[in-house]
Amino acid sequence: MLSKWKASQTSGNKAIQTLKLVWESVQAVPKAENQEDEGSSRDIEQTPVQKTAPSELTFEPEDMEIIRTSNVDAVTEKHAESLQDLDRHGGVPATEELSLVAFRVKSLPLACSFGKALHLNDDLIVGFIDLPSSSVLHKIARQLVDRWCNCLKLEEREEQFAKLLSEYKSPDFKTGREEISKAMESKTDLLELCHRLNVNSSGFLQIMCTSLTFPSHIINRIAVKMLNEWVHQGGTRERLLEVAQAFRFHDAAVKITEAMEYQPSYIPFISHGSIDHKGGQLTLGELGITVSIPEGAIPKSMRSVVTLRVQTHDTHRFPVREGEVVISPAVECSLTQELIKPATVVLPHCINHHERKDDSSVILYTKTGPETFGRSNLTPRISQISKNEIKFPTRHLQAWALSSNDLQGLQLKCVVFQPLVMTHAEKPTLRVYIVHPYINYVEDITNKEKSSPVPYCQVMKEFRFSIELRARDLKILFVDGTKRNKRAVNMPE
């Protein structure tokens, strides 16, 4: 076989050319494998370039300006101080929701990480851990002493250890460690030993995590204690949902989100969906928002319960430039990583639609990191705008909003309220709100009016209107049953 193979081999330039072809074919293998990893099961072949149909978007690499900010959207975490504050953050989690989350905590290291995510300090976490037997106490004590000794310098180790033995009235160096460990009769004794060895609560937790394994029912009990303390400190559903999503407790995240969606007093708009390598769709039907995530946009090993939310208060702030105005809802998404393939987003807007030129007046702001935002122009080539909505691609879904420098096209919203109960002797009083539709939400205004000392109700359905740049006042015409009245309200500069 080798003789025949040798006889058939070419030499010189032909051999070199053959070797090059083999090398190029080898180089092509990783590329093919990478394309398969991205979800493509088709054979690799060259296809002719097709022109994009008018109804389709052209996906191009995102050409965006990166803006670095200093806590532009930072929200200081504080405990809810009133029932209204709790309602705005989803209310207090139900016992079933807390139990679902606690059940997913399976190990002591995970329990410690979970406690820190709830912003519980190490001293509290140590207090929640019940040590089941004297043998466990003795084991931890030995680990504490060994770790302490190993951290001492050789020249001072003997002296320091002798001092420790004297505190426990044990003069024997050989049996000293064992006698110290046997002196531990409770967790209080262990904490006293930690104090003498200058080991803080964090170090104590680290030793327990590396040397002990607890049954699942004990871990669940620890997690329940943590959650009860956290709720006592003002924990809310909204924060518990963030923690459940961060730890990928999918069933608990679904349960919490559903509870928030059906809670009448929860004002923000929220929805959820399960997203994996095959993609999926998220919608906020009340606002006309849709996010379509294609197959291969996230890694194969990843699956998440993703929430889509629009706040009606404390809305996400973007570094919008002077001369621009926000024209869409500020949307937040729990999917924080950059997508492998762009998602297609449909957003409502509040501008008068007109034919756009290539230098588009619509700008996309997306959050790309803790203190970074991306800013890019949505040209007609990569986006579509209609009377009520804008469609565009993006790889960043953590938070986003649209702005425009076409201030003349901005549409405002008018909402009118009247007292819910009024005597015949009282004069009719109306409260007229002229608001930006995506900064001051009617739902939030309605909730405030209902809960005011004199409850007000909405008189008529809100409507949109535009103001010409030359207008100096806004004329309001109303009828009180007998005559027509006209009022003029000065427009701010």
Short mmCIF file of N, CA and C in Angstrom, two decimals, residues 1-10:
data_model
loop_
_atom_site.label_atom_id
_atom_site.label_comp_id
_atom_site.label_asym_id
_atom_site.label_seq_id
_atom_site.Cartn_x
_atom_site.Cartn_y
_atom_site.Cartn_z
N MET A 1 0.83 -1.21 0.00
CA MET A 1 0.00 0.00 0.00
C MET A 1 0.87 1.26 0.00
N LEU A 2 1.92 1.24 0.86
CA LEU A 2 2.81 2.40 0.92
C LEU A 2 3.56 2.60 -0.39
N SER A 3 3.94 1.47 -1.04
CA SER A 3 4.66 1.58 -2.31
C SER A 3 3.80 2.22 -3.37
N LYS A 4 2.53 1.79 -3.44
CA LYS A 4 1.60 2.37 -4.42
C LYS A 4 1.37 3.85 -4.13
N TRP A 5 1.24 4.17 -2.82
CA TRP A 5 0.99 5.57 -2.44
C TRP A 5 2.17 6.45 -2.85
N LYS A 6 3.44 5.94 -2.59
CA LYS A 6 4.63 6.70 -2.93
C LYS A 6 4.73 6.94 -4.43
N ALA A 7 4.38 5.91 -5.21
CA ALA A 7 4.47 6.03 -6.67
C ALA A 7 3.48 7.04 -7.23
N SER A 8 2.36 7.21 -6.50
CA SER A 8 1.32 8.11 -7.01
C SER A 8 1.53 9.56 -6.60
N GLN A 9 2.51 9.84 -5.74
CA GLN A 9 2.70 11.20 -5.24
C GLN A 9 3.34 12.10 -6.30
N THR A 10 2.88 13.36 -6.31
CA THR A 10 3.46 14.36 -7.21
C THR A 10 4.62 15.04 -6.51
#
